[in-house]
Coordinates of N, CA and C in Angstrom, one line a residue:
S1 N 0.7 -44.7 143.9 CA 1.8 -46.0 144.5 C 1.8 -47.4 143.7
G2 N 1.8 -47.8 143.8 CA 1.9 -49.5 143.1 C 1.1 -50.3 143.6
G3 N 0.5 -50.1 145.2 CA 0.3 -51.7 145.2 C 0.4 -53.1 145.3
N4 N -0.4 -53.7 145.9 CA 0.2 -55.6 145.7 C -1.3 -55.5 145.2
C5 N -1.2 -56.9 143.9 CA -2.3 -56.6 143.5 C -2.6 -58.4 143.6
T6 N -3.9 -58.6 144.2 CA -3.7 -60.1 145.1 C -4.3 -61.3 143.9
A7 N -4.5 -60.9 142.6 CA -5.6 -61.3 141.8 C -4.4 -63.2 141.4
T8 N -4.6 -64.1 141.3 CA -4.3 -65.2 141.0 C -5.0 -65.5 139.4
S9 N -5.7 -65.0 138.9 CA -5.8 -65.3 137.4 C -5.3 -65.2 136.3
G10 N -4.8 -65.7 135.4 CA -4.0 -65.9 134.7 C -4.4 -64.9 133.5
L11 N -3.6 -64.0 132.3 CA -3.8 -63.2 131.4 C -4.8 -63.0 130.9
R12 N -5.5 -62.2 130.4 CA -6.5 -62.2 129.4 C -6.8 -61.7 128.1
T13 N -7.0 -61.8 127.6 CA -6.3 -60.9 125.9 C -7.7 -60.8 125.5
K14 N -8.0 -59.9 124.5 CA -9.3 -59.0 124.4 C -8.8 -58.6 123.0
T15 N -9.8 -59.5 121.7 CA -10.0 -58.9 120.9 C -10.5 -58.0 119.8
V16 N -10.0 -56.7 119.2 CA -10.6 -55.3 119.0 C -10.9 -55.4 117.4
K17 N -12.5 -55.9 117.2 CA -12.4 -56.1 115.4 C -13.0 -55.1 114.9
F18 N -12.5 -53.9 114.1 CA -13.1 -52.9 113.6 C -14.2 -53.0 112.6
G19 N -15.0 -52.5 112.9 CA -16.2 -52.4 111.6 C -16.2 -51.5 110.7
P20 N -17.1 -51.2 109.5 CA -17.3 -50.4 108.3 C -15.6 -49.4 108.3
Q21 N -14.9 -49.2 107.1 CA -14.2 -48.0 107.6 C -15.3 -47.3 106.2
T22 N -14.3 -46.3 107.1 CA -14.3 -45.3 105.5 C -12.8 -44.7 105.0
Y23 N -12.3 -45.3 103.7 CA -10.7 -45.1 103.5 C -11.3 -43.7 102.3
P24 N -9.6 -42.7 102.5 CA -9.4 -41.3 101.4 C -9.6 -41.4 99.6
V25 N -9.8 -40.8 99.0 CA -9.6 -41.0 97.7 C -8.0 -40.3 98.4
T26 N -7.0 -41.0 97.4 CA -5.6 -40.0 97.1 C -5.8 -39.5 95.7
G27 N -5.1 -38.6 95.4 CA -4.3 -38.3 93.8 C -4.7 -36.9 93.8
P28 N -4.3 -36.0 92.7 CA -3.9 -34.5 91.8 C -5.6 -34.1 92.3
S29 N -5.7 -32.9 93.3 CA -6.9 -31.7 92.7 C -6.8 -31.2 91.8
T30 N -6.0 -31.5 91.2 CA -5.9 -30.1 89.7 C -5.4 -31.4 88.6
L31 N -6.5 -30.9 87.6 CA -6.2 -31.9 86.5 C -6.0 -30.1 85.2
R32 N -4.7 -30.7 84.2 CA -4.7 -29.4 83.4 C -5.5 -30.3 81.7
R33 N -6.3 -29.5 81.5 CA -7.7 -30.6 81.0 C -6.2 -31.3 79.3
Y34 N -6.8 -32.3 79.1 CA -5.4 -33.1 78.0 C -4.8 -33.7 79.1
N35 N -5.0 -33.8 80.6 CA -4.0 -34.5 81.0 C -4.2 -35.3 81.8
T36 N -3.5 -36.5 82.8 CA -4.4 -37.5 83.4 C -4.3 -37.6 84.1
G37 N -5.1 -38.1 85.9 CA -4.8 -38.2 86.8 C -5.0 -39.7 86.9
R38 N -4.8 -40.3 88.4 CA -4.5 -41.7 89.1 C -5.2 -41.4 90.7
Y39 N -6.6 -42.0 90.7 CA -6.9 -42.0 91.7 C -6.9 -43.3 92.2
T40 N -7.2 -43.6 94.1 CA -7.1 -44.7 94.4 C -7.6 -44.5 95.9
V41 N -8.4 -45.4 95.7 CA -8.9 -45.8 97.4 C -7.6 -46.8 97.9
S42 N -7.0 -47.1 99.4 CA -6.6 -48.2 99.4 C -6.9 -48.3 101.2
G43 N -7.4 -49.4 101.4 CA -7.9 -50.2 102.5 C -8.5 -51.8 102.4
Y44 N -8.8 -52.0 103.2 CA -8.7 -53.9 103.4 C -10.3 -53.5 103.5
G45 N -10.8 -55.1 103.0 CA -12.3 -55.5 102.8 C -12.5 -54.8 101.7
I46 N -12.3 -53.8 100.8 CA -13.3 -52.7 100.3 C -13.7 -54.1 98.8
T47 N -15.2 -53.9 98.7 CA -15.7 -54.7 97.6 C -16.6 -54.1 96.3
N48 N -17.3 -54.3 96.1 CA -18.7 -53.5 95.2 C -18.1 -52.3 94.5
R49 N -17.3 -52.4 93.9 CA -16.8 -50.5 94.5 C -17.1 -50.0 92.4
S50 N -18.0 -48.6 92.8 CA -18.0 -48.0 91.6 C -17.5 -46.1 91.7
W51 N -16.6 -46.0 90.7 CA -16.6 -44.5 91.1 C -17.0 -44.1 89.9
S52 N -17.9 -42.7 90.3 CA -17.6 -42.1 89.8 C -17.1 -40.9 89.1
F53 N -17.9 -39.6 88.7 CA -16.6 -38.5 88.6 C -17.6 -37.5 87.3
P54 N -16.9 -35.8 86.8 CA -17.6 -35.2 86.2 C -17.2 -35.3 84.7
S55 N -18.1 -35.3 83.8 CA -18.6 -35.9 82.3 C -17.1 -35.2 81.8
S56 N -16.3 -34.3 82.3 CA -15.3 -33.5 81.4 C -13.6 -34.5 82.1
L57 N -14.5 -35.1 82.9 CA -13.4 -36.9 83.1 C -13.6 -37.9 82.7
S58 N -12.7 -38.7 81.5 CA -13.3 -39.7 81.3 C -12.2 -40.4 81.9
P59 N -12.4 -41.9 81.9 CA -11.9 -43.5 82.3 C -10.6 -43.7 81.5
L60 N -9.4 -43.9 81.3 CA -8.5 -44.9 80.5 C -8.2 -46.5 81.3
T61 N -8.8 -46.8 82.4 CA -8.6 -48.1 83.4 C -10.5 -47.8 83.6
G62 N -10.1 -49.3 84.2 CA -11.8 -49.9 84.8 C -12.1 -48.6 85.8
T63 N -13.1 -49.1 86.1 CA -13.7 -48.0 86.9 C -14.6 -49.5 88.1
T64 N -14.4 -50.1 88.5 CA -14.6 -51.2 89.4 C -13.3 -51.8 90.2
S65 N -12.3 -50.8 90.2 CA -11.7 -51.2 90.7 C -10.6 -50.6 91.7
N66 N -9.8 -50.7 92.7 CA -9.7 -49.7 94.0 C -8.9 -48.3 93.4
S67 N -8.6 -48.4 92.3 CA -8.2 -47.4 91.7 C -8.4 -47.2 89.9
I68 N -8.0 -46.3 89.6 CA -8.5 -45.7 88.0 C -7.8 -44.7 87.8
V69 N -7.4 -44.2 86.5 CA -6.6 -43.6 85.8 C -8.0 -42.6 85.4
L70 N -7.6 -41.5 85.0 CA -9.2 -40.8 84.0 C -8.0 -39.3 83.6
E71 N -9.1 -39.3 82.3 CA -8.3 -38.2 82.0 C -9.0 -36.5 81.4
A72 N -8.7 -35.7 81.6 CA -9.7 -34.3 81.4 C -9.2 -33.7 80.1
L73 N -10.9 -34.1 79.4 CA -11.3 -34.1 78.2 C -12.1 -32.1 78.6
G74 N -12.9 -32.2 79.7 CA -12.9 -31.0 79.6 C -12.7 -30.0 79.9
T75 N -13.4 -28.9 81.1 CA -13.2 -28.0 82.2 C -14.1 -28.1 83.4
S76 N -14.6 -29.3 83.3 CA -16.2 -29.1 84.9 C -15.5 -29.6 85.8
S77 N -15.4 -29.3 86.8 CA -14.3 -28.9 88.1 C -15.0 -30.1 88.5
G78 N -15.2 -31.1 89.6 CA -16.1 -31.5 90.4 C -15.5 -32.6 90.8
Y79 N -16.7 -34.2 91.9 CA -15.9 -34.9 92.6 C -15.8 -36.1 91.7
V80 N -14.8 -36.6 92.7 CA -14.5 -38.2 92.0 C -14.7 -38.6 93.6
T81 N -15.6 -40.2 93.1 CA -15.9 -40.7 94.3 C -15.8 -41.8 93.9
L82 N -15.7 -42.9 94.9 CA -15.5 -44.4 95.2 C -16.6 -44.5 96.3
T83 N -17.6 -45.5 95.7 CA -18.4 -45.8 96.1 C -18.6 -47.2 96.2
Y84 N -18.2 -47.8 97.8 CA -18.2 -49.2 98.2 C -18.2 -49.7 99.2
R85 N -18.4 -50.7 99.2 CA -19.4 -51.7 100.6 C -17.6 -52.2 101.1
S86 N -17.6 -52.2 103.1 CA -17.2 -51.9 103.8 C -17.2 -53.0 105.1
C87 N -17.2 -54.7 105.5 CA -17.4 -54.9 106.6 C -19.7 -55.1 105.9
G88 N -19.7 -54.8 104.8 CA -21.3 -55.1 104.6 C -22.3 -53.4 105.0
V89 N -20.9 -52.8 104.6 CA -21.8 -51.2 104.9 C -21.1 -50.7 103.5
T90 N -22.8 -49.9 102.6 CA -22.0 -49.0 101.8 C -21.5 -47.3 102.1
R91 N -20.8 -48.0 101.9 CA -19.6 -46.1 102.3 C -19.0 -45.5 100.8
S92 N -19.1 -44.4 100.9 CA -17.9 -43.8 100.0 C -17.3 -42.1 100.0
S93 N -16.2 -41.9 99.6 CA -15.3 -41.6 99.7 C -15.5 -40.5 98.3
S94 N -14.6 -39.2 98.7 CA -15.0 -38.1 97.9 C -13.8 -37.0 97.5
K95 N -12.9 -36.7 96.2 CA -11.7 -35.8 96.5 C -12.9 -34.7 95.4
Y96 N -12.5 -33.3 95.7 CA -12.7 -32.2 95.0 C -11.7 -32.2 93.8
V97 N -11.7 -32.4 92.3 CA -10.6 -32.0 91.7 C -11.1 -31.2 90.4
T98 N -10.4 -30.0 90.8 CA -10.3 -29.3 90.1 C -9.4 -29.1 88.7
I99 N -10.3 -28.9 87.2 CA -9.9 -28.6 85.9 C -9.5 -27.4 85.4
S100 N -7.9 -27.5 85.2 CA -7.7 -25.6 84.8 C -7.7 -26.3 83.1
N101 N -8.1 -25.3 82.1 CA -7.9 -25.2 81.0 C -6.7 -24.4 80.4
S102 N -5.9 -24.3 81.1 CA -4.5 -24.5 81.0 C -3.5 -25.1 80.2
G103 N -2.7 -25.2 79.5 CA -2.0 -26.6 78.8 C -2.5 -27.1 77.3
G104 N -3.7 -27.6 77.4 CA -3.8 -28.3 76.4 C -3.2 -29.0 75.8
G105 N -3.0 -30.5 75.2 CA -2.4 -31.6 74.3 C -1.2 -31.6 74.7
G106 N -0.6 -31.9 73.8 CA 0.9 -32.9 74.2 C 0.8 -34.4 74.5
A107 N 1.9 -34.9 75.4 CA 2.0 -36.1 76.0 C 0.9 -36.0 77.2
A108 N 0.3 -36.9 77.5 CA -0.7 -37.0 79.6 C 0.6 -37.1 80.2
R109 N 0.1 -36.2 81.2 CA 0.9 -36.2 82.5 C 0.3 -36.3 84.1
G110 N 0.9 -36.4 84.7 CA 0.0 -36.6 86.1 C 0.3 -37.7 87.0
S111 N -0.2 -38.3 87.6 CA 0.4 -39.2 87.9 C 0.4 -40.9 87.0
L112 N -0.1 -40.8 85.8 CA 0.0 -41.8 85.3 C 1.8 -41.7 84.5
G113 N 2.1 -40.1 84.3 CA 3.6 -40.0 83.6 C 4.0 -40.6 82.5
E114 N 4.4 -41.4 83.4 CA 5.7 -42.4 82.1 C 5.0 -43.3 81.2
E115 N 4.2 -44.0 82.3 CA 3.6 -44.6 81.8 C 2.6 -44.4 79.9
L116 N 1.9 -42.9 79.8 CA 1.7 -43.0 78.7 C 2.5 -41.3 78.2
E117 N 3.6 -41.4 78.8 CA 4.8 -40.4 77.8 C 4.8 -40.4 76.8
A118 N 5.3 -39.4 75.5 CA 5.8 -40.7 74.1 C 7.2 -40.5 74.2
T119 N 7.2 -41.4 73.8 CA 8.4 -41.9 73.1 C 8.9 -42.0 71.6
I120 N 7.6 -41.3 71.2 CA 8.0 -41.0 69.7 C 8.2 -40.1 69.6
S121 N 9.8 -39.0 68.8 CA 9.9 -38.0 68.5 C 8.8 -36.9 68.5
G122 N 7.9 -37.1 68.2 CA 7.0 -35.8 67.7 C 5.8 -36.4 67.5
I123 N 4.8 -35.8 67.3 CA 3.3 -35.7 66.7 C 2.5 -34.4 67.1
Y124 N 2.1 -34.1 66.0 CA 1.8 -32.7 65.4 C 0.4 -32.6 64.7
P125 N -0.2 -31.9 65.1 CA -0.5 -31.4 65.9 C -1.5 -31.9 67.4
N126 N -1.4 -31.8 68.6 CA -1.9 -32.3 69.3 C -2.3 -31.6 70.1
P127 N -4.0 -31.0 70.6 CA -5.0 -32.6 69.5 C -5.3 -31.4 68.2
A128 N -5.7 -32.7 67.6 CA -5.4 -32.0 66.0 C -7.6 -32.5 65.8
V129 N -7.5 -32.2 64.3 CA -8.8 -31.6 64.1 C -8.7 -33.2 62.5
E130 N -8.2 -32.9 61.4 CA -8.0 -33.2 60.5 C -7.2 -34.8 60.5
V131 N -5.7 -33.9 60.5 CA -4.2 -34.9 60.3 C -4.0 -34.0 61.5
G132 N -2.4 -35.6 61.6 CA -1.8 -35.7 62.9 C -0.7 -36.1 62.1
T133 N 0.5 -35.4 62.0 CA 1.7 -36.2 61.5 C 3.4 -36.4 62.8
V134 N 3.2 -37.9 62.7 CA 3.7 -38.9 63.4 C 5.6 -38.8 62.6
T135 N 6.5 -38.0 63.6 CA 7.9 -38.3 63.5 C 8.9 -39.0 64.4
A136 N 9.7 -39.4 63.9 CA 10.0 -40.7 64.7 C 12.2 -39.8 64.5
G137 N 12.7 -41.1 65.1 CA 14.3 -40.6 65.5 C 15.0 -41.6 64.3
S138 N 13.9 -42.8 63.5 CA 14.4 -43.6 62.7 C 13.2 -44.0 61.8
P139 N 14.0 -44.9 60.7 CA 12.3 -45.0 60.0 C 11.0 -45.4 60.3
L140 N 10.2 -45.2 59.8 CA 8.9 -46.0 60.7 C 8.9 -46.9 59.5
K141 N 8.4 -47.7 60.0 CA 7.6 -49.1 59.3 C 5.7 -49.3 59.3
Q142 N 5.2 -48.8 60.5 CA 4.3 -48.8 60.5 C 3.5 -48.1 61.8
V143 N 2.0 -46.9 61.6 CA 1.6 -46.3 62.0 C 0.2 -47.0 62.2
S144 N 0.0 -46.9 63.6 CA -1.9 -47.7 63.8 C -2.2 -46.5 64.6
V145 N -3.4 -46.3 64.9 CA -4.4 -45.9 65.4 C -5.5 -46.6 65.9
M146 N -5.2 -46.5 68.0 CA -6.0 -47.3 68.4 C -6.8 -46.2 69.3
N147 N -8.2 -47.1 69.3 CA -9.2 -46.3 70.9 C -8.7 -47.0 71.5
L148 N -9.0 -46.5 72.7 CA -8.8 -46.8 74.2 C -9.8 -47.8 74.9
L149 N -10.1 -48.5 74.4 CA -10.8 -49.8 74.3 C -9.9 -51.1 73.6
G150 N -8.7 -50.4 72.9 CA -7.6 -51.3 71.8 C -8.4 -51.0 71.0
Q151 N -8.7 -51.3 70.0 CA -9.6 -51.7 69.0 C -8.6 -50.5 67.9
T152 N -8.4 -51.3 67.1 CA -7.2 -50.7 66.0 C -8.3 -50.1 65.2
M153 N -8.0 -48.6 65.0 CA -9.6 -47.6 64.3 C -8.6 -47.7 62.4
Q154 N -6.8 -47.6 62.3 CA -6.9 -47.7 61.1 C -5.0 -47.6 62.0
T155 N -4.7 -48.2 60.4 CA -3.5 -48.7 60.3 C -2.6 -48.0 58.5
T156 N -1.1 -47.2 59.0 CA -0.8 -46.5 57.4 C 0.3 -47.9 57.3
P157 N 0.5 -48.8 56.6 CA 1.3 -49.6 56.8 C 2.5 -49.2 55.8
Q158 N 4.0 -49.7 54.9 CA 4.6 -49.2 54.5 C 4.7 -47.8 54.1
I159 N 5.1 -47.8 55.0 CA 6.1 -46.0 55.4 C 7.5 -45.5 55.0
S160 N 7.9 -45.1 54.3 CA 9.0 -44.4 54.1 C 9.1 -43.4 54.8
G161 N 10.9 -43.1 55.1 CA 11.0 -41.9 56.3 C 10.7 -42.3 57.7
R162 N 11.0 -41.1 58.2 CA 10.5 -40.8 59.1 C 9.6 -40.4 59.6
E163 N 8.7 -40.1 59.4 CA 7.8 -39.1 59.0 C 6.0 -39.7 59.0
A164 N 4.9 -39.9 58.8 CA 4.2 -40.0 58.4 C 2.8 -39.2 59.2
T165 N 1.9 -39.4 57.8 CA 1.0 -38.5 58.1 C -0.6 -39.8 58.7
V166 N -1.4 -39.1 59.7 CA -2.6 -40.0 60.1 C -4.1 -38.8 60.1
D167 N -4.5 -39.4 59.0 CA -5.9 -39.2 58.8 C -6.8 -39.2 60.2
V168 N -7.0 -38.2 60.9 CA -8.1 -38.3 61.5 C -9.5 -37.9 61.4
A169 N -10.0 -37.1 60.3 CA -11.3 -36.6 60.3 C -12.2 -37.7 60.5
S170 N -12.5 -38.6 59.8 CA -13.6 -40.1 59.8 C -13.5 -40.2 61.5
L171 N -12.4 -39.7 62.7 CA -12.7 -40.1 64.4 C -13.2 -39.1 64.5
E172 N -14.2 -40.2 66.4 CA -14.7 -39.3 66.8 C -14.3 -37.9 67.7
A173 N -14.4 -36.9 68.3 CA -13.9 -36.1 69.2 C -13.1 -37.4 70.6
G174 N -12.4 -37.0 70.8 CA -11.7 -38.2 71.8 C -10.0 -38.2 71.8
S175 N -9.6 -39.3 72.7 CA -8.3 -40.1 73.1 C -8.0 -41.1 71.9
Y176 N -6.8 -41.0 71.8 CA -6.6 -42.6 70.6 C -5.2 -43.0 71.1
L177 N -4.5 -44.0 71.0 CA -3.4 -44.4 71.6 C -2.6 -44.1 69.9
I178 N -1.5 -43.5 69.2 CA -1.2 -43.9 68.3 C 0.3 -45.0 68.3
I179 N 0.1 -46.0 67.6 CA 1.1 -47.3 68.1 C 2.4 -46.5 66.7
A180 N 3.7 -46.6 66.9 CA 4.1 -46.1 65.7 C 5.6 -47.3 66.2
V181 N 5.7 -48.6 64.6 CA 7.0 -49.2 64.5 C 8.4 -48.6 64.2
D182 N 8.7 -48.1 63.7 CA 10.8 -47.7 63.7 C 11.4 -49.0 64.2
E183 N 12.6 -48.8 63.4 CA 13.5 -49.9 63.5 C 13.9 -49.9 65.2
E184 N 13.4 -48.9 66.1 CA 14.0 -49.0 67.5 C 13.0 -50.4 68.0
G185 N 11.5 -50.7 67.3 CA 10.8 -51.2 67.9 C 9.0 -50.7 68.2
K186 N 8.6 -50.4 68.9 CA 7.1 -50.4 69.4 C 6.9 -48.8 69.8
K187 N 6.4 -48.0 69.2 CA 6.2 -46.6 70.4 C 4.9 -46.3 70.5
V188 N 4.6 -45.8 71.7 CA 2.8 -45.3 71.6 C 3.0 -43.5 72.5
H189 N 2.0 -43.3 71.5 CA 1.8 -41.7 71.8 C 0.8 -41.6 71.8
K190 N 0.0 -40.8 73.0 CA -1.5 -40.4 72.8 C -1.8 -38.7 72.5
L191 N -2.6 -38.9 71.6 CA -3.2 -38.0 70.4 C -5.0 -38.1 71.0
V192 N -5.3 -36.4 70.9 CA -6.5 -36.1 70.9 C -6.9 -35.5 70.3
V193 N -7.8 -36.0 69.5 CA -9.0 -35.8 68.1 C -10.1 -34.8 69.0
E194 N -10.2 -34.0 68.4 CA -11.2 -32.8 68.5 C -12.3 -33.0 67.7

């Protein structure tokens, strides 16, 4: 029954404020070796962010933002974790990532996909041990090798033709960016040095 309400007071509102929140880590749960994945924690009021991950994963972007791009250089699986503060309380969120040994080399793939995808006609072998060969659809003008901090490790100027050899024997094992300049402009490719 509906009944009669005899209350004469005005409308009252109540504001509900939520306390500390825990937000999930999103991103791929499986990565192939030498491939990348983007992991993100989205939420309001997240501060003091710090990512941790297995030693087989290497960060390609900063480790203090809501999002991180990791490259699988080894095959040890484990948790990708963001520790952060929400409403002044320390929280952490994790996602287990399985690293598979299949695939090996080539352009980086994963959620980063097109950002690191090769636009050079080719680079081989990849991974490389002593030399890598860059090929392009038009004559190359210059090829540079940069580390992931953006430091130029070497430059090969005055190239004639559509192919250049890059000596990587003196570079430490890891991931590098190959910057190739040809008649069509600047193109970037990721190279793994073993």
